[in-house]
Amino acid sequence: NVYFHTDDATKASELVTSNGGAVLLAPMQVMEAGTMAVFADPTGAAFSVWQPGQHAGFGEVNSPGTYCWAELMTTDLDAAKRFYSSVFGYTTKASDDETMAYVELQRDGESIGGMMPKPQTAPADMPPCWGVYFAVEDADATVAKVAQLGGSTVVPPMDISPGRFAVCTDSLGAVFNVIALATP
């Protein structure tokens, strides 16, 4: 699941419902680590929030073996832009790529995630959903390792402007993305 930082999970819950989303799991304390809640946006994509306690969240990002990106596939890009901007105060930036509609979510001018229309190649019954990307040194080698460990490849490695990526499943069927980020 994708978690977004919040200073107040209860306030986030109120913002979610007042902007057309739904509460799937009300804010709950996770020992001393923090407070979490699970929501759905107006199109049905599930996501969570994390209000830090003793556990602040990621210590490192964007290096091999760590989280690096979150991406929403949605059936209503305009509704998603309005919702996430209203709930979290994010701004949006349209992609320069003219081959597809893509919107970056930004906080303080920094891109922290993306949103795109659900591709026509996706199964019709696949609901809107968030996906996570993990940075890797070599996308092809990682896909080979995934297969060796009992996982599978949904989308084979391919080059895109941020780097070389692939979509995989683990041995239990959980979907995740890997990307070898291009060097600037």
PDB file of C-alpha atoms in Angstrom:
ATOM      1  CA  ASN A   1       0.000   0.000   0.000  1.00  0.00           C
ATOM      2  CA  VAL A   2       1.041   3.611  -0.465  1.00  0.00           C
ATOM      3  CA  TYR A   3       1.290   5.745   2.670  1.00  0.00           C
ATOM      4  CA  PHE A   4       1.211   9.535   2.646  1.00  0.00           C
ATOM      5  CA  HIS A   5       2.645  11.510   5.549  1.00  0.00           C
ATOM      6  CA  THR A   6       0.196  13.501   7.631  1.00  0.00           C
ATOM      7  CA  ASP A   7       0.526  15.550  10.792  1.00  0.00           C
ATOM      8  CA  ASP A   8      -3.039  14.623  11.786  1.00  0.00           C
ATOM      9  CA  ALA A   9      -4.705  11.364  10.679  1.00  0.00           C
ATOM     10  CA  THR A  10      -8.081  12.436  12.101  1.00  0.00           C
ATOM     11  CA  LYS A  11      -8.017  15.691  10.119  1.00  0.00           C
ATOM     12  CA  ALA A  12      -6.944  13.716   7.017  1.00  0.00           C
ATOM     13  CA  SER A  13      -9.970  11.452   7.535  1.00  0.00           C
ATOM     14  CA  GLU A  14     -12.257  14.483   7.607  1.00  0.00           C
ATOM     15  CA  LEU A  15     -10.656  15.910   4.458  1.00  0.00           C
ATOM     16  CA  VAL A  16     -10.971  12.575   2.654  1.00  0.00           C
ATOM     17  CA  THR A  17     -14.713  12.284   3.344  1.00  0.00           C
ATOM     18  CA  SER A  18     -15.447  15.969   2.663  1.00  0.00           C
ATOM     19  CA  ASN A  19     -13.761  15.594  -0.737  1.00  0.00           C
ATOM     20  CA  GLY A  20     -15.681  12.496  -1.865  1.00  0.00           C
ATOM     21  CA  GLY A  21     -13.395   9.754  -0.567  1.00  0.00           C
ATOM     22  CA  ALA A  22     -14.177   6.983   1.900  1.00  0.00           C
ATOM     23  CA  VAL A  23     -12.698   5.786   5.178  1.00  0.00           C
ATOM     24  CA  LEU A  24     -11.807   2.080   4.933  1.00  0.00           C
ATOM     25  CA  LEU A  25      -9.988   1.884   8.288  1.00  0.00           C
ATOM     26  CA  ALA A  26     -10.411   4.747  10.757  1.00  0.00           C
ATOM     27  CA  PRO A  27      -7.293   6.272  12.281  1.00  0.00           C
ATOM     28  CA  MET A  28      -5.715   3.834  14.708  1.00  0.00           C
ATOM     29  CA  GLN A  29      -2.684   3.975  16.941  1.00  0.00           C
ATOM     30  CA  VAL A  30       0.104   1.525  16.038  1.00  0.00           C
ATOM     31  CA  MET A  31       1.738   1.103  19.431  1.00  0.00           C
ATOM     32  CA  GLU A  32       4.138   4.051  19.886  1.00  0.00           C
ATOM     33  CA  ALA A  33       5.189   3.993  16.217  1.00  0.00           C
ATOM     34  CA  GLY A  34       2.457   6.307  14.970  1.00  0.00           C
ATOM     35  CA  THR A  35      -1.115   6.473  13.705  1.00  0.00           C
ATOM     36  CA  MET A  36      -2.356   5.005  10.441  1.00  0.00           C
ATOM     37  CA  ALA A  37      -5.594   5.069   8.485  1.00  0.00           C
ATOM     38  CA  VAL A  38      -6.738   3.573   5.179  1.00  0.00           C
ATOM     39  CA  PHE A  39      -8.910   5.447   2.688  1.00  0.00           C
ATOM     40  CA  ALA A  40     -10.250   5.255  -0.853  1.00  0.00           C
ATOM     41  CA  ASP A  41     -10.254   8.207  -3.209  1.00  0.00           C
ATOM     42  CA  PRO A  42     -13.457   9.068  -5.146  1.00  0.00           C
ATOM     43  CA  THR A  43     -12.550   6.594  -7.926  1.00  0.00           C
ATOM     44  CA  GLY A  44     -11.939   3.748  -5.460  1.00  0.00           C
ATOM     45  CA  ALA A  45      -8.117   3.705  -5.294  1.00  0.00           C
ATOM     46  CA  ALA A  46      -7.015   2.678  -1.801  1.00  0.00           C
ATOM     47  CA  PHE A  47      -4.223   4.522   0.016  1.00  0.00           C
ATOM     48  CA  SER A  48      -3.086   5.047   3.581  1.00  0.00           C
ATOM     49  CA  VAL A  49      -1.779   7.849   5.742  1.00  0.00           C
ATOM     50  CA  TRP A  50       0.900   7.737   8.420  1.00  0.00           C
ATOM     51  CA  GLN A  51       1.086  10.184  11.308  1.00  0.00           C
ATOM     52  CA  PRO A  52       4.536   9.632  12.804  1.00  0.00           C
ATOM     53  CA  GLY A  53       5.080   8.797  16.430  1.00  0.00           C
ATOM     54  CA  GLN A  54       8.395   7.146  17.249  1.00  0.00           C
ATOM     55  CA  HIS A  55       8.695   5.913  13.630  1.00  0.00           C
ATOM     56  CA  ALA A  56       9.114   8.810  11.210  1.00  0.00           C
ATOM     57  CA  GLY A  57       8.865   6.764   8.002  1.00  0.00           C
ATOM     58  CA  PHE A  58      11.436   6.219   5.269  1.00  0.00           C
ATOM     59  CA  GLY A  59      14.987   6.898   6.301  1.00  0.00           C
ATOM     60  CA  GLU A  60      16.373   6.709   2.784  1.00  0.00           C
ATOM     61  CA  VAL A  61      14.808   6.929  -0.675  1.00  0.00           C
ATOM     62  CA  ASN A  62      15.878   6.844  -4.325  1.00  0.00           C
ATOM     63  CA  SER A  63      18.905   4.600  -3.903  1.00  0.00           C
ATOM     64  CA  PRO A  64      19.033   0.933  -4.940  1.00  0.00           C
ATOM     65  CA  GLY A  65      16.932  -1.214  -2.636  1.00  0.00           C
ATOM     66  CA  THR A  66      14.741   1.632  -1.408  1.00  0.00           C
ATOM     67  CA  TYR A  67      11.373   3.158  -2.254  1.00  0.00           C
ATOM     68  CA  CYS A  68      11.531   5.819  -4.970  1.00  0.00           C
ATOM     69  CA  TRP A  69       8.092   6.622  -6.438  1.00  0.00           C
ATOM     70  CA  ALA A  70       4.340   6.116  -6.109  1.00  0.00           C
ATOM     71  CA  GLU A  71       2.007   6.157  -9.081  1.00  0.00           C
ATOM     72  CA  LEU A  72      -1.770   6.175  -9.373  1.00  0.00           C
ATOM     73  CA  MET A  73      -3.593   4.555 -12.289  1.00  0.00           C
ATOM     74  CA  THR A  74      -7.054   6.079 -12.267  1.00  0.00           C
ATOM     75  CA  THR A  75     -10.252   6.170 -14.278  1.00  0.00           C
ATOM     76  CA  ASP A  76     -10.668   9.927 -13.681  1.00  0.00           C
ATOM     77  CA  LEU A  77      -7.443  11.933 -13.743  1.00  0.00           C
ATOM     78  CA  ASP A  78      -9.164  15.289 -13.178  1.00  0.00           C
ATOM     79  CA  ALA A  79     -11.033  14.001 -10.117  1.00  0.00           C
ATOM     80  CA  ALA A  80      -7.800  12.527  -8.739  1.00  0.00           C
ATOM     81  CA  LYS A  81      -5.954  15.840  -9.213  1.00  0.00           C
ATOM     82  CA  ARG A  82      -8.687  17.714  -7.339  1.00  0.00           C
ATOM     83  CA  PHE A  83      -8.890  15.128  -4.553  1.00  0.00           C
ATOM     84  CA  TYR A  84      -5.182  14.780  -3.715  1.00  0.00           C
ATOM     85  CA  SER A  85      -4.641  18.537  -4.018  1.00  0.00           C
ATOM     86  CA  SER A  86      -7.545  19.215  -1.636  1.00  0.00           C
ATOM     87  CA  VAL A  87      -6.669  16.516   0.901  1.00  0.00           C
ATOM     88  CA  PHE A  88      -2.876  16.932   1.031  1.00  0.00           C
ATOM     89  CA  GLY A  89      -2.306  20.395  -0.438  1.00  0.00           C
ATOM     90  CA  TYR A  90      -0.262  18.987  -3.326  1.00  0.00           C
ATOM     91  CA  THR A  91       0.133  20.938  -6.523  1.00  0.00           C
ATOM     92  CA  THR A  92       0.109  19.191  -9.882  1.00  0.00           C
ATOM     93  CA  LYS A  93       2.360  19.456 -12.912  1.00  0.00           C
ATOM     94  CA  ALA A  94       1.390  18.051 -16.291  1.00  0.00           C
ATOM     95  CA  SER A  95       4.024  15.927 -17.980  1.00  0.00           C
ATOM     96  CA  ASP A  96       5.963  17.185 -20.954  1.00  0.00           C
ATOM     97  CA  ASP A  97       5.462  13.771 -22.601  1.00  0.00           C
ATOM     98  CA  GLU A  98       2.900  14.204 -25.371  1.00  0.00           C
ATOM     99  CA  THR A  99       2.445  10.442 -25.868  1.00  0.00           C
ATOM    100  CA  MET A 100       0.303  10.060 -22.723  1.00  0.00           C
ATOM    101  CA  ALA A 101      -1.461  12.067 -20.047  1.00  0.00           C
ATOM    102  CA  TYR A 102       0.676  12.079 -16.911  1.00  0.00           C
ATOM    103  CA  VAL A 103       0.504  14.348 -13.898  1.00  0.00           C
ATOM    104  CA  GLU A 104       3.125  14.711 -11.193  1.00  0.00           C
ATOM    105  CA  LEU A 105       2.085  15.417  -7.626  1.00  0.00           C
ATOM    106  CA  GLN A 106       4.324  18.019  -6.053  1.00  0.00           C
ATOM    107  CA  ARG A 107       5.003  19.191  -2.513  1.00  0.00           C
ATOM    108  CA  ASP A 108       6.909  22.441  -2.187  1.00  0.00           C
ATOM    109  CA  GLY A 109       7.861  22.239  -5.884  1.00  0.00           C
ATOM    110  CA  GLU A 110       9.315  18.715  -5.605  1.00  0.00           C
ATOM    111  CA  SER A 111       7.699  15.845  -7.516  1.00  0.00           C
ATOM    112  CA  ILE A 112       6.770  13.066  -5.081  1.00  0.00           C
ATOM    113  CA  GLY A 113       4.496  10.848  -7.166  1.00  0.00           C
ATOM    114  CA  GLY A 114       2.536  10.577 -10.363  1.00  0.00           C
ATOM    115  CA  MET A 115      -0.909   9.902 -11.739  1.00  0.00           C
ATOM    116  CA  MET A 116      -2.033   8.570 -15.089  1.00  0.00           C
ATOM    117  CA  PRO A 117      -5.202   7.277 -16.737  1.00  0.00           C
ATOM    118  CA  LYS A 118      -5.630   3.516 -16.454  1.00  0.00           C
ATOM    119  CA  PRO A 119      -4.085   2.135 -19.664  1.00  0.00           C
ATOM    120  CA  GLN A 120      -6.380   0.531 -22.237  1.00  0.00           C
ATOM    121  CA  THR A 121      -4.154  -2.550 -22.020  1.00  0.00           C
ATOM    122  CA  ALA A 122      -5.068  -3.037 -18.324  1.00  0.00           C
ATOM    123  CA  PRO A 123      -7.790  -5.587 -17.545  1.00  0.00           C
ATOM    124  CA  ALA A 124     -11.244  -3.990 -17.668  1.00  0.00           C
ATOM    125  CA  ASP A 125     -12.073  -5.181 -14.149  1.00  0.00           C
ATOM    126  CA  MET A 126      -8.858  -3.789 -12.645  1.00  0.00           C
ATOM    127  CA  PRO A 127      -9.836  -1.007 -10.244  1.00  0.00           C
ATOM    128  CA  PRO A 128      -7.959   2.280  -9.914  1.00  0.00           C
ATOM    129  CA  CYS A 129      -4.884   1.657  -7.765  1.00  0.00           C
ATOM    130  CA  TRP A 130      -1.632   3.021  -6.421  1.00  0.00           C
ATOM    131  CA  GLY A 131       1.640   1.301  -7.238  1.00  0.00           C
ATOM    132  CA  VAL A 132       5.069   1.590  -5.673  1.00  0.00           C
ATOM    133  CA  TYR A 133       8.459   1.712  -7.358  1.00  0.00           C
ATOM    134  CA  PHE A 134      11.664   0.425  -5.814  1.00  0.00           C
ATOM    135  CA  ALA A 135      14.997   1.702  -7.093  1.00  0.00           C
ATOM    136  CA  VAL A 136      17.367  -1.001  -8.350  1.00  0.00           C
ATOM    137  CA  GLU A 137      20.817  -0.982  -9.924  1.00  0.00           C
ATOM    138  CA  ASP A 138      19.794  -3.123 -12.923  1.00  0.00           C
ATOM    139  CA  ALA A 139      16.160  -3.675 -13.924  1.00  0.00           C
ATOM    140  CA  ASP A 140      16.932  -6.715 -16.100  1.00  0.00           C
ATOM    141  CA  ALA A 141      18.957  -8.445 -13.377  1.00  0.00           C
ATOM    142  CA  THR A 142      16.241  -7.674 -10.819  1.00  0.00           C
ATOM    143  CA  VAL A 143      13.535  -9.188 -13.045  1.00  0.00           C
ATOM    144  CA  ALA A 144      15.674 -12.319 -13.394  1.00  0.00           C
ATOM    145  CA  LYS A 145      16.051 -12.477  -9.603  1.00  0.00           C
ATOM    146  CA  VAL A 146      12.286 -12.018  -9.133  1.00  0.00           C
ATOM    147  CA  ALA A 147      11.680 -15.060 -11.371  1.00  0.00           C
ATOM    148  CA  GLN A 148      14.339 -17.066  -9.525  1.00  0.00           C
ATOM    149  CA  LEU A 149      12.530 -16.321  -6.233  1.00  0.00           C
ATOM    150  CA  GLY A 150       9.113 -17.418  -7.527  1.00  0.00           C
ATOM    151  CA  GLY A 151       7.747 -14.090  -8.716  1.00  0.00           C
ATOM    152  CA  SER A 152       6.795 -13.119 -12.235  1.00  0.00           C
ATOM    153  CA  THR A 153       7.003 -10.269 -14.726  1.00  0.00           C
ATOM    154  CA  VAL A 154       3.854  -8.399 -15.738  1.00  0.00           C
ATOM    155  CA  VAL A 155       5.587  -5.786 -17.906  1.00  0.00           C
ATOM    156  CA  PRO A 156       9.119  -6.680 -19.046  1.00  0.00           C
ATOM    157  CA  PRO A 157      11.953  -4.175 -18.624  1.00  0.00           C
ATOM    158  CA  MET A 158      11.671  -1.148 -20.878  1.00  0.00           C
ATOM    159  CA  ASP A 159      13.245   2.258 -21.109  1.00  0.00           C
ATOM    160  CA  ILE A 160      11.332   5.407 -20.157  1.00  0.00           C
ATOM    161  CA  SER A 161      12.716   8.889 -19.531  1.00  0.00           C
ATOM    162  CA  PRO A 162      13.338   8.378 -15.768  1.00  0.00           C
ATOM    163  CA  GLY A 163      15.175   5.068 -16.374  1.00  0.00           C
ATOM    164  CA  ARG A 164      14.605   1.375 -17.132  1.00  0.00           C
ATOM    165  CA  PHE A 165      11.567  -0.102 -15.374  1.00  0.00           C
ATOM    166  CA  ALA A 166       9.513  -3.285 -15.085  1.00  0.00           C
ATOM    167  CA  VAL A 167       6.334  -4.390 -13.350  1.00  0.00           C
ATOM    168  CA  CYS A 168       6.606  -7.580 -11.304  1.00  0.00           C
ATOM    169  CA  THR A 169       4.719  -9.712  -8.831  1.00  0.00           C
ATOM    170  CA  ASP A 170       6.208 -11.430  -5.829  1.00  0.00           C
ATOM    171  CA  SER A 171       5.708 -15.142  -5.120  1.00  0.00           C
ATOM    172  CA  LEU A 172       2.328 -14.365  -3.502  1.00  0.00           C
ATOM    173  CA  GLY A 173       1.046 -12.184  -6.349  1.00  0.00           C
ATOM    174  CA  ALA A 174       1.633  -8.699  -4.894  1.00  0.00           C
ATOM    175  CA  VAL A 175       2.398  -6.231  -7.695  1.00  0.00           C
ATOM    176  CA  PHE A 176       5.351  -3.853  -7.512  1.00  0.00           C
ATOM    177  CA  ASN A 177       7.514  -1.840  -9.899  1.00  0.00           C
ATOM    178  CA  VAL A 178      11.292  -1.645 -10.157  1.00  0.00           C
ATOM    179  CA  ILE A 179      13.321   1.045 -11.852  1.00  0.00           C
ATOM    180  CA  ALA A 180      16.998   1.613 -12.515  1.00  0.00           C
ATOM    181  CA  LEU A 181      16.974   5.390 -12.390  1.00  0.00           C
ATOM    182  CA  ALA A 182      18.773   7.170 -15.191  1.00  0.00           C
ATOM    183  CA  THR A 183      21.763   9.160 -14.085  1.00  0.00           C
ATOM    184  CA  PRO A 184      21.381  12.899 -14.641  1.00  0.00           C
TER     185      PRO A 184
END
